[in-house]
PDB file of C-alpha atoms in Angstrom:
ATOM      1  CA  MET A   1       0.238   0.136   0.251  1.00  0.00           C
ATOM      2  CA  LYS A   2       1.394   3.042  -1.104  1.00  0.00           C
ATOM      3  CA  LEU A   3       0.841   6.529   0.765  1.00  0.00           C
ATOM      4  CA  VAL A   4      -0.402   9.161  -1.092  1.00  0.00           C
ATOM      5  CA  VAL A   5      -0.941  12.781   0.461  1.00  0.00           C
ATOM      6  CA  SER A   6      -2.445  15.977  -1.778  1.00  0.00           C
ATOM      7  CA  VAL A   7      -0.788  19.487  -2.165  1.00  0.00           C
ATOM      8  CA  MET A   8      -3.560  22.264  -3.023  1.00  0.00           C
ATOM      9  CA  PRO A   9      -1.311  25.773  -3.155  1.00  0.00           C
ATOM     10  CA  ARG A  10      -3.949  28.303  -4.428  1.00  0.00           C
ATOM     11  CA  ASN A  11      -1.258  30.631  -5.791  1.00  0.00           C
ATOM     12  CA  PHE A  12       2.215  30.572  -6.944  1.00  0.00           C
ATOM     13  CA  GLU A  13       3.743  32.151  -3.714  1.00  0.00           C
ATOM     14  CA  GLU A  14       1.664  28.937  -1.791  1.00  0.00           C
ATOM     15  CA  ALA A  15       3.616  26.627  -4.022  1.00  0.00           C
ATOM     16  CA  GLN A  16       6.934  28.132  -3.294  1.00  0.00           C
ATOM     17  CA  ALA A  17       6.347  27.823  -0.117  1.00  0.00           C
ATOM     18  CA  ILE A  18       5.615  24.149   0.470  1.00  0.00           C
ATOM     19  CA  ASP A  19       8.037  22.398   2.726  1.00  0.00           C
ATOM     20  CA  ALA A  20       8.801  18.968   0.744  1.00  0.00           C
ATOM     21  CA  SER A  21      10.732  17.756   3.892  1.00  0.00           C
ATOM     22  CA  ARG A  22       6.738  17.241   5.520  1.00  0.00           C
ATOM     23  CA  TYR A  23       5.976  15.103   2.712  1.00  0.00           C
ATOM     24  CA  GLN A  24       9.191  13.118   3.029  1.00  0.00           C
ATOM     25  CA  GLU A  25       6.998   9.658   4.429  1.00  0.00           C
ATOM     26  CA  ALA A  26       4.561  10.007   1.247  1.00  0.00           C
ATOM     27  CA  ASP A  27       5.171   7.478  -1.302  1.00  0.00           C
ATOM     28  CA  VAL A  28       3.163   9.349  -4.281  1.00  0.00           C
ATOM     29  CA  ILE A  29       2.270  13.190  -4.353  1.00  0.00           C
ATOM     30  CA  GLU A  30      -0.948  14.482  -5.666  1.00  0.00           C
ATOM     31  CA  TRP A  31      -0.915  18.075  -7.148  1.00  0.00           C
ATOM     32  CA  ARG A  32      -4.436  19.199  -6.678  1.00  0.00           C
ATOM     33  CA  ALA A  33      -4.460  21.670  -9.127  1.00  0.00           C
ATOM     34  CA  ASP A  34      -8.283  22.453  -9.262  1.00  0.00           C
ATOM     35  CA  TYR A  35      -7.319  25.160  -6.175  1.00  0.00           C
ATOM     36  CA  LEU A  36      -6.009  27.571  -8.667  1.00  0.00           C
ATOM     37  CA  ASP A  37      -7.264  30.178 -11.092  1.00  0.00           C
ATOM     38  CA  LYS A  38      -7.409  27.752 -14.918  1.00  0.00           C
ATOM     39  CA  ASN A  39      -4.700  30.469 -15.958  1.00  0.00           C
ATOM     40  CA  ASP A  40      -2.195  30.156 -13.345  1.00  0.00           C
ATOM     41  CA  ILE A  41      -1.625  25.882 -13.372  1.00  0.00           C
ATOM     42  CA  LEU A  42       0.764  26.148 -16.229  1.00  0.00           C
ATOM     43  CA  GLN A  43       2.618  29.219 -14.310  1.00  0.00           C
ATOM     44  CA  VAL A  44       2.329  27.133 -11.013  1.00  0.00           C
ATOM     45  CA  ALA A  45       3.693  24.097 -12.593  1.00  0.00           C
ATOM     46  CA  PRO A  46       7.680  24.644 -12.414  1.00  0.00           C
ATOM     47  CA  ALA A  47       7.443  25.192  -8.867  1.00  0.00           C
ATOM     48  CA  ILE A  48       5.394  22.052  -8.095  1.00  0.00           C
ATOM     49  CA  PHE A  49       7.635  19.567 -10.222  1.00  0.00           C
ATOM     50  CA  GLU A  50      10.836  20.924  -9.212  1.00  0.00           C
ATOM     51  CA  LYS A  51       9.871  20.507  -5.446  1.00  0.00           C
ATOM     52  CA  PHE A  52       9.064  17.602  -5.591  1.00  0.00           C
ATOM     53  CA  ALA A  53      11.932  16.111  -8.385  1.00  0.00           C
ATOM     54  CA  GLY A  54      12.604  12.848  -8.199  1.00  0.00           C
ATOM     55  CA  ARG A  55       9.099  11.695  -6.503  1.00  0.00           C
ATOM     56  CA  GLU A  56       6.128  10.037  -7.728  1.00  0.00           C
ATOM     57  CA  ILE A  57       3.914  12.385  -8.887  1.00  0.00           C
ATOM     58  CA  LEU A  58      -0.291  12.486  -9.522  1.00  0.00           C
ATOM     59  CA  PHE A  59      -1.645  15.156 -11.475  1.00  0.00           C
ATOM     60  CA  THR A  60      -5.355  16.001 -10.515  1.00  0.00           C
ATOM     61  CA  LEU A  61      -7.308  18.507 -11.980  1.00  0.00           C
ATOM     62  CA  ARG A  62     -10.837  17.856  -9.738  1.00  0.00           C
ATOM     63  CA  THR A  63     -13.844  19.617 -11.060  1.00  0.00           C
ATOM     64  CA  ARG A  64     -16.652  20.968  -9.127  1.00  0.00           C
ATOM     65  CA  GLU A  65     -18.891  18.046  -9.852  1.00  0.00           C
ATOM     66  CA  GLN A  66     -16.728  15.650  -8.774  1.00  0.00           C
ATOM     67  CA  GLY A  67     -16.292  17.349  -5.481  1.00  0.00           C
ATOM     68  CA  GLY A  68     -13.268  19.767  -6.506  1.00  0.00           C
ATOM     69  CA  GLU A  69     -12.515  23.768  -6.464  1.00  0.00           C
ATOM     70  CA  ILE A  70     -12.762  24.269 -10.402  1.00  0.00           C
ATOM     71  CA  GLU A  71     -15.059  24.759 -13.333  1.00  0.00           C
ATOM     72  CA  LEU A  72     -14.156  23.956 -16.479  1.00  0.00           C
ATOM     73  CA  SER A  73     -15.277  23.073 -20.119  1.00  0.00           C
ATOM     74  CA  GLY A  74     -14.483  19.470 -21.712  1.00  0.00           C
ATOM     75  CA  GLU A  75     -12.162  21.305 -23.986  1.00  0.00           C
ATOM     76  CA  GLU A  76     -10.294  23.339 -21.209  1.00  0.00           C
ATOM     77  CA  TYR A  77     -10.063  20.325 -18.782  1.00  0.00           C
ATOM     78  CA  VAL A  78      -8.413  18.158 -21.231  1.00  0.00           C
ATOM     79  CA  ALA A  79      -6.496  20.936 -22.677  1.00  0.00           C
ATOM     80  CA  ILE A  80      -4.750  21.659 -19.436  1.00  0.00           C
ATOM     81  CA  ILE A  81      -4.104  17.364 -19.150  1.00  0.00           C
ATOM     82  CA  HIS A  82      -2.675  17.598 -22.444  1.00  0.00           C
ATOM     83  CA  ASP A  83      -0.142  20.456 -21.435  1.00  0.00           C
ATOM     84  CA  ILE A  84       0.586  19.026 -18.067  1.00  0.00           C
ATOM     85  CA  ASN A  85       1.565  15.390 -19.236  1.00  0.00           C
ATOM     86  CA  ASN A  86       3.219  16.426 -22.487  1.00  0.00           C
ATOM     87  CA  ILE A  87       5.731  19.056 -20.612  1.00  0.00           C
ATOM     88  CA  TYR A  88       6.007  17.900 -17.560  1.00  0.00           C
ATOM     89  CA  HIS A  89       5.485  13.902 -17.374  1.00  0.00           C
ATOM     90  CA  PRO A  90       3.548  13.294 -14.128  1.00  0.00           C
ATOM     91  CA  ASP A  91       3.599   9.404 -13.215  1.00  0.00           C
ATOM     92  CA  TYR A  92      -0.068   9.458 -12.760  1.00  0.00           C
ATOM     93  CA  VAL A  93      -2.959  11.541 -14.330  1.00  0.00           C
ATOM     94  CA  ASP A  94      -6.511  11.652 -13.026  1.00  0.00           C
ATOM     95  CA  PHE A  95      -9.386  11.770 -15.454  1.00  0.00           C
ATOM     96  CA  GLU A  96     -12.938  11.681 -14.829  1.00  0.00           C
ATOM     97  CA  TYR A  97     -14.355   9.294 -16.531  1.00  0.00           C
ATOM     98  CA  PHE A  98     -18.318   9.982 -15.765  1.00  0.00           C
ATOM     99  CA  GLY A  99     -17.667  13.556 -15.860  1.00  0.00           C
ATOM    100  CA  HIS A 100     -16.029  13.691 -19.590  1.00  0.00           C
ATOM    101  CA  GLN A 101     -17.005  10.744 -21.377  1.00  0.00           C
ATOM    102  CA  ASP A 102     -17.194  12.835 -24.488  1.00  0.00           C
ATOM    103  CA  GLU A 103     -13.404  13.878 -24.399  1.00  0.00           C
ATOM    104  CA  PHE A 104     -12.037  10.312 -23.149  1.00  0.00           C
ATOM    105  CA  ASN A 105     -11.287   9.086 -26.436  1.00  0.00           C
ATOM    106  CA  GLN A 106      -8.387  11.828 -26.355  1.00  0.00           C
ATOM    107  CA  MET A 107      -6.897   9.940 -23.655  1.00  0.00           C
ATOM    108  CA  MET A 108      -6.770   6.421 -24.941  1.00  0.00           C
ATOM    109  CA  ASP A 109      -3.260   6.184 -25.730  1.00  0.00           C
ATOM    110  CA  TYR A 110      -2.357   7.628 -21.886  1.00  0.00           C
ATOM    111  CA  SER A 111      -0.404   4.618 -19.795  1.00  0.00           C
ATOM    112  CA  ASN A 112      -0.223   6.716 -16.791  1.00  0.00           C
ATOM    113  CA  LEU A 113      -4.171   7.085 -16.728  1.00  0.00           C
ATOM    114  CA  VAL A 114      -5.919   7.177 -13.371  1.00  0.00           C
ATOM    115  CA  LEU A 115      -9.469   6.713 -14.370  1.00  0.00           C
ATOM    116  CA  SER A 116     -11.456   8.048 -11.518  1.00  0.00           C
ATOM    117  CA  TYR A 117     -15.209   8.249 -10.064  1.00  0.00           C
ATOM    118  CA  HIS A 118     -16.284  10.387  -7.047  1.00  0.00           C
ATOM    119  CA  ASN A 119     -19.141  10.996  -5.100  1.00  0.00           C
ATOM    120  CA  PHE A 120     -19.231  13.150  -1.949  1.00  0.00           C
ATOM    121  CA  GLN A 121     -22.924  12.268  -1.215  1.00  0.00           C
ATOM    122  CA  GLU A 122     -23.536   8.645  -1.157  1.00  0.00           C
ATOM    123  CA  THR A 123     -22.389   5.414  -2.350  1.00  0.00           C
ATOM    124  CA  PRO A 124     -24.834   4.418  -5.126  1.00  0.00           C
ATOM    125  CA  GLU A 125     -26.575   1.149  -5.435  1.00  0.00           C
ATOM    126  CA  ASN A 126     -24.811   0.426  -8.746  1.00  0.00           C
ATOM    127  CA  MET A 127     -21.468   0.565  -7.799  1.00  0.00           C
ATOM    128  CA  MET A 128     -20.623  -2.191  -9.146  1.00  0.00           C
ATOM    129  CA  GLU A 129     -21.747  -1.208 -12.516  1.00  0.00           C
ATOM    130  CA  ILE A 130     -19.390   2.083 -12.545  1.00  0.00           C
ATOM    131  CA  MET A 131     -16.284  -0.198 -11.345  1.00  0.00           C
ATOM    132  CA  SER A 132     -16.909  -2.911 -13.797  1.00  0.00           C
ATOM    133  CA  GLU A 133     -17.391   0.185 -16.570  1.00  0.00           C
ATOM    134  CA  LEU A 134     -14.062   1.598 -14.964  1.00  0.00           C
ATOM    135  CA  THR A 135     -11.818  -1.546 -15.104  1.00  0.00           C
ATOM    136  CA  SER A 136     -13.217  -2.148 -18.798  1.00  0.00           C
ATOM    137  CA  PHE A 137     -10.667   0.217 -20.111  1.00  0.00           C
ATOM    138  CA  THR A 138      -7.570  -1.568 -18.294  1.00  0.00           C
ATOM    139  CA  PRO A 139      -6.194   2.269 -16.787  1.00  0.00           C
ATOM    140  CA  LYS A 140      -3.020   1.796 -14.911  1.00  0.00           C
ATOM    141  CA  LEU A 141      -5.476   2.680 -11.817  1.00  0.00           C
ATOM    142  CA  VAL A 142      -9.217   2.279 -11.375  1.00  0.00           C
ATOM    143  CA  LYS A 143      -9.945   5.135  -8.576  1.00  0.00           C
ATOM    144  CA  VAL A 144     -13.572   5.079  -6.638  1.00  0.00           C
ATOM    145  CA  SER A 145     -14.046   7.346  -3.952  1.00  0.00           C
ATOM    146  CA  VAL A 146     -17.495   7.432  -2.658  1.00  0.00           C
ATOM    147  CA  MET A 147     -19.313   8.870   0.913  1.00  0.00           C
ATOM    148  CA  ALA A 148     -20.370   6.323   3.209  1.00  0.00           C
ATOM    149  CA  GLN A 149     -23.822   6.614   5.135  1.00  0.00           C
ATOM    150  CA  THR A 150     -23.702   3.393   6.881  1.00  0.00           C
ATOM    151  CA  GLU A 151     -21.193   0.554   8.172  1.00  0.00           C
ATOM    152  CA  GLN A 152     -22.549  -1.164   5.366  1.00  0.00           C
ATOM    153  CA  ASP A 153     -21.743   1.259   2.861  1.00  0.00           C
ATOM    154  CA  VAL A 154     -18.022   0.776   4.083  1.00  0.00           C
ATOM    155  CA  LEU A 155     -18.486  -3.041   4.023  1.00  0.00           C
ATOM    156  CA  ASP A 156     -19.808  -3.142   0.278  1.00  0.00           C
ATOM    157  CA  LEU A 157     -17.184  -1.098  -1.038  1.00  0.00           C
ATOM    158  CA  MET A 158     -14.136  -2.935   0.086  1.00  0.00           C
ATOM    159  CA  ASN A 159     -16.032  -6.435  -0.562  1.00  0.00           C
ATOM    160  CA  TYR A 160     -16.449  -4.669  -4.596  1.00  0.00           C
ATOM    161  CA  THR A 161     -12.684  -4.281  -4.351  1.00  0.00           C
ATOM    162  CA  ARG A 162     -11.610  -7.613  -3.176  1.00  0.00           C
ATOM    163  CA  GLY A 163     -14.098  -9.382  -5.586  1.00  0.00           C
ATOM    164  CA  PHE A 164     -13.070  -7.333  -8.420  1.00  0.00           C
ATOM    165  CA  LYS A 165      -9.164  -7.554  -7.491  1.00  0.00           C
ATOM    166  CA  THR A 166      -9.947 -11.500  -7.427  1.00  0.00           C
ATOM    167  CA  LEU A 167     -11.223 -11.208 -10.929  1.00  0.00           C
ATOM    168  CA  ASN A 168      -8.810  -8.881 -12.191  1.00  0.00           C
ATOM    169  CA  PRO A 169      -5.691  -9.582 -10.685  1.00  0.00           C
ATOM    170  CA  GLU A 170      -3.788  -7.254 -13.022  1.00  0.00           C
ATOM    171  CA  GLN A 171      -5.559  -4.280 -12.403  1.00  0.00           C
ATOM    172  CA  GLU A 172      -4.788  -1.802  -9.514  1.00  0.00           C
ATOM    173  CA  PHE A 173      -7.628  -0.366  -8.051  1.00  0.00           C
ATOM    174  CA  VAL A 174      -7.521   2.209  -5.261  1.00  0.00           C
ATOM    175  CA  THR A 175     -11.273   2.696  -3.566  1.00  0.00           C
ATOM    176  CA  ILE A 176     -11.835   4.968  -0.956  1.00  0.00           C
ATOM    177  CA  SER A 177     -14.958   4.920   1.632  1.00  0.00           C
ATOM    178  CA  MET A 178     -15.239   8.605   2.694  1.00  0.00           C
ATOM    179  CA  GLY A 179     -16.156   9.745   6.212  1.00  0.00           C
ATOM    180  CA  LYS A 180     -15.366   9.179   9.698  1.00  0.00           C
ATOM    181  CA  ILE A 181     -16.811   5.517   9.515  1.00  0.00           C
ATOM    182  CA  GLY A 182     -15.206   4.883   5.991  1.00  0.00           C
ATOM    183  CA  ARG A 183     -11.888   5.445   7.802  1.00  0.00           C
ATOM    184  CA  ILE A 184     -11.423   1.554   7.965  1.00  0.00           C
ATOM    185  CA  SER A 185     -11.110   1.239   4.364  1.00  0.00           C
ATOM    186  CA  ARG A 186      -7.946   3.620   4.460  1.00  0.00           C
ATOM    187  CA  ILE A 187      -6.237   1.854   6.861  1.00  0.00           C
ATOM    188  CA  ALA A 188      -7.435  -1.964   4.981  1.00  0.00           C
ATOM    189  CA  ALA A 189      -6.394  -0.961   1.841  1.00  0.00           C
ATOM    190  CA  ASP A 190      -4.115  -3.967   1.806  1.00  0.00           C
ATOM    191  CA  LEU A 191      -6.708  -6.110   2.777  1.00  0.00           C
ATOM    192  CA  THR A 192      -9.470  -5.533  -0.006  1.00  0.00           C
ATOM    193  CA  GLY A 193      -6.856  -5.153  -2.991  1.00  0.00           C
ATOM    194  CA  SER A 194      -6.131  -1.115  -2.949  1.00  0.00           C
ATOM    195  CA  VAL A 195      -3.166  -0.315  -3.543  1.00  0.00           C
ATOM    196  CA  TRP A 196      -3.172   3.471  -2.216  1.00  0.00           C
ATOM    197  CA  SER A 197      -4.419   5.185   0.592  1.00  0.00           C
ATOM    198  CA  TYR A 198      -4.617   8.937   0.440  1.00  0.00           C
ATOM    199  CA  ALA A 199      -3.583  10.743   3.963  1.00  0.00           C
ATOM    200  CA  SER A 200      -3.004  14.342   5.011  1.00  0.00           C
ATOM    201  CA  VAL A 201      -0.536  16.784   6.166  1.00  0.00           C
ATOM    202  CA  GLY A 202      -1.968  19.344   7.275  1.00  0.00           C
ATOM    203  CA  GLU A 203      -5.322  20.257   5.321  1.00  0.00           C
ATOM    204  CA  GLU A 204      -7.666  17.234   4.032  1.00  0.00           C
ATOM    205  CA  SER A 205      -8.328  16.639   0.396  1.00  0.00           C
ATOM    206  CA  ALA A 206     -11.194  14.413   1.434  1.00  0.00           C
ATOM    207  CA  PRO A 207     -13.737  13.804   4.544  1.00  0.00           C
ATOM    208  CA  GLY A 208     -12.370  10.908   6.408  1.00  0.00           C
ATOM    209  CA  GLN A 209      -7.988  10.966   5.778  1.00  0.00           C
ATOM    210  CA  ILE A 210      -5.850  10.401   8.337  1.00  0.00           C
ATOM    211  CA  SER A 211      -2.373  12.169   9.170  1.00  0.00           C
ATOM    212  CA  LEU A 212       0.422  10.749   7.356  1.00  0.00           C
ATOM    213  CA  SER A 213       2.385  10.290  10.339  1.00  0.00           C
ATOM    214  CA  SER A 214      -0.756   8.616  11.756  1.00  0.00           C
ATOM    215  CA  MET A 215      -0.920   6.324   8.447  1.00  0.00           C
ATOM    216  CA  HIS A 216       2.904   5.458   8.640  1.00  0.00           C
ATOM    217  CA  LYS A 217       2.745   4.203  12.215  1.00  0.00           C
ATOM    218  CA  ILE A 218      -0.365   2.091  10.781  1.00  0.00           C
ATOM    219  CA  ARG A 219       1.623   0.822   8.087  1.00  0.00           C
ATOM    220  CA  GLU A 220       4.524  -0.197  10.269  1.00  0.00           C
ATOM    221  CA  ILE A 221       2.352  -2.020  12.532  1.00  0.00           C
ATOM    222  CA  LEU A 222       0.622  -3.823   9.687  1.00  0.00           C
ATOM    223  CA  ASP A 223       3.898  -4.907   8.142  1.00  0.00           C
ATOM    224  CA  GLU A 224       5.478  -6.224  11.274  1.00  0.00           C
ATOM    225  CA  ASP A 225       6.147  -9.888  11.399  1.00  0.00           C
TER     226      ASP A 225
END
């Protein structure tokens, strides 16, 4: 299980002020570029990629429809992703499949694609269909993050993940049950077959995240013989 931590600068000065040493225990750095104005993203990019040079980086442009901070047309969304990918070559690029299906054909040659679905209101009843559709494209990772309203929501998502991983052993999955009652899904990622778990340094990027220091301790305990 890799630990992913988000950085969410709101301007160039905040990006320059990031203390990279606070993120040393993270395995993957997620740059949430949606906290910036769309016209500032390419200007801020050099500071992010220089500060975390040599680290695995996930580029994420989370739109409001998927719980993020930016509103973009489909053309703008894809254009920014293309620019960042072609210039800086991040290890992973998040793509909101269900929000941009019309543009998905432009992403088919991406080998670093994280095909994602987010629902900050609920764990939908058609969760298996959603996971099945995302899995059918065999991206680098399938990512599903949904809000837990009940304990059963958490158990269902964990069970779905285990089932899909068993049926598709070559596909990597990242699944998260958000909210306080969903925290066990973050801790038990290895058990369910989820290869990443998201942690926080300071500000959370999603409800129910556990601090990086605590997650590192939990991982050490779980890895003990």
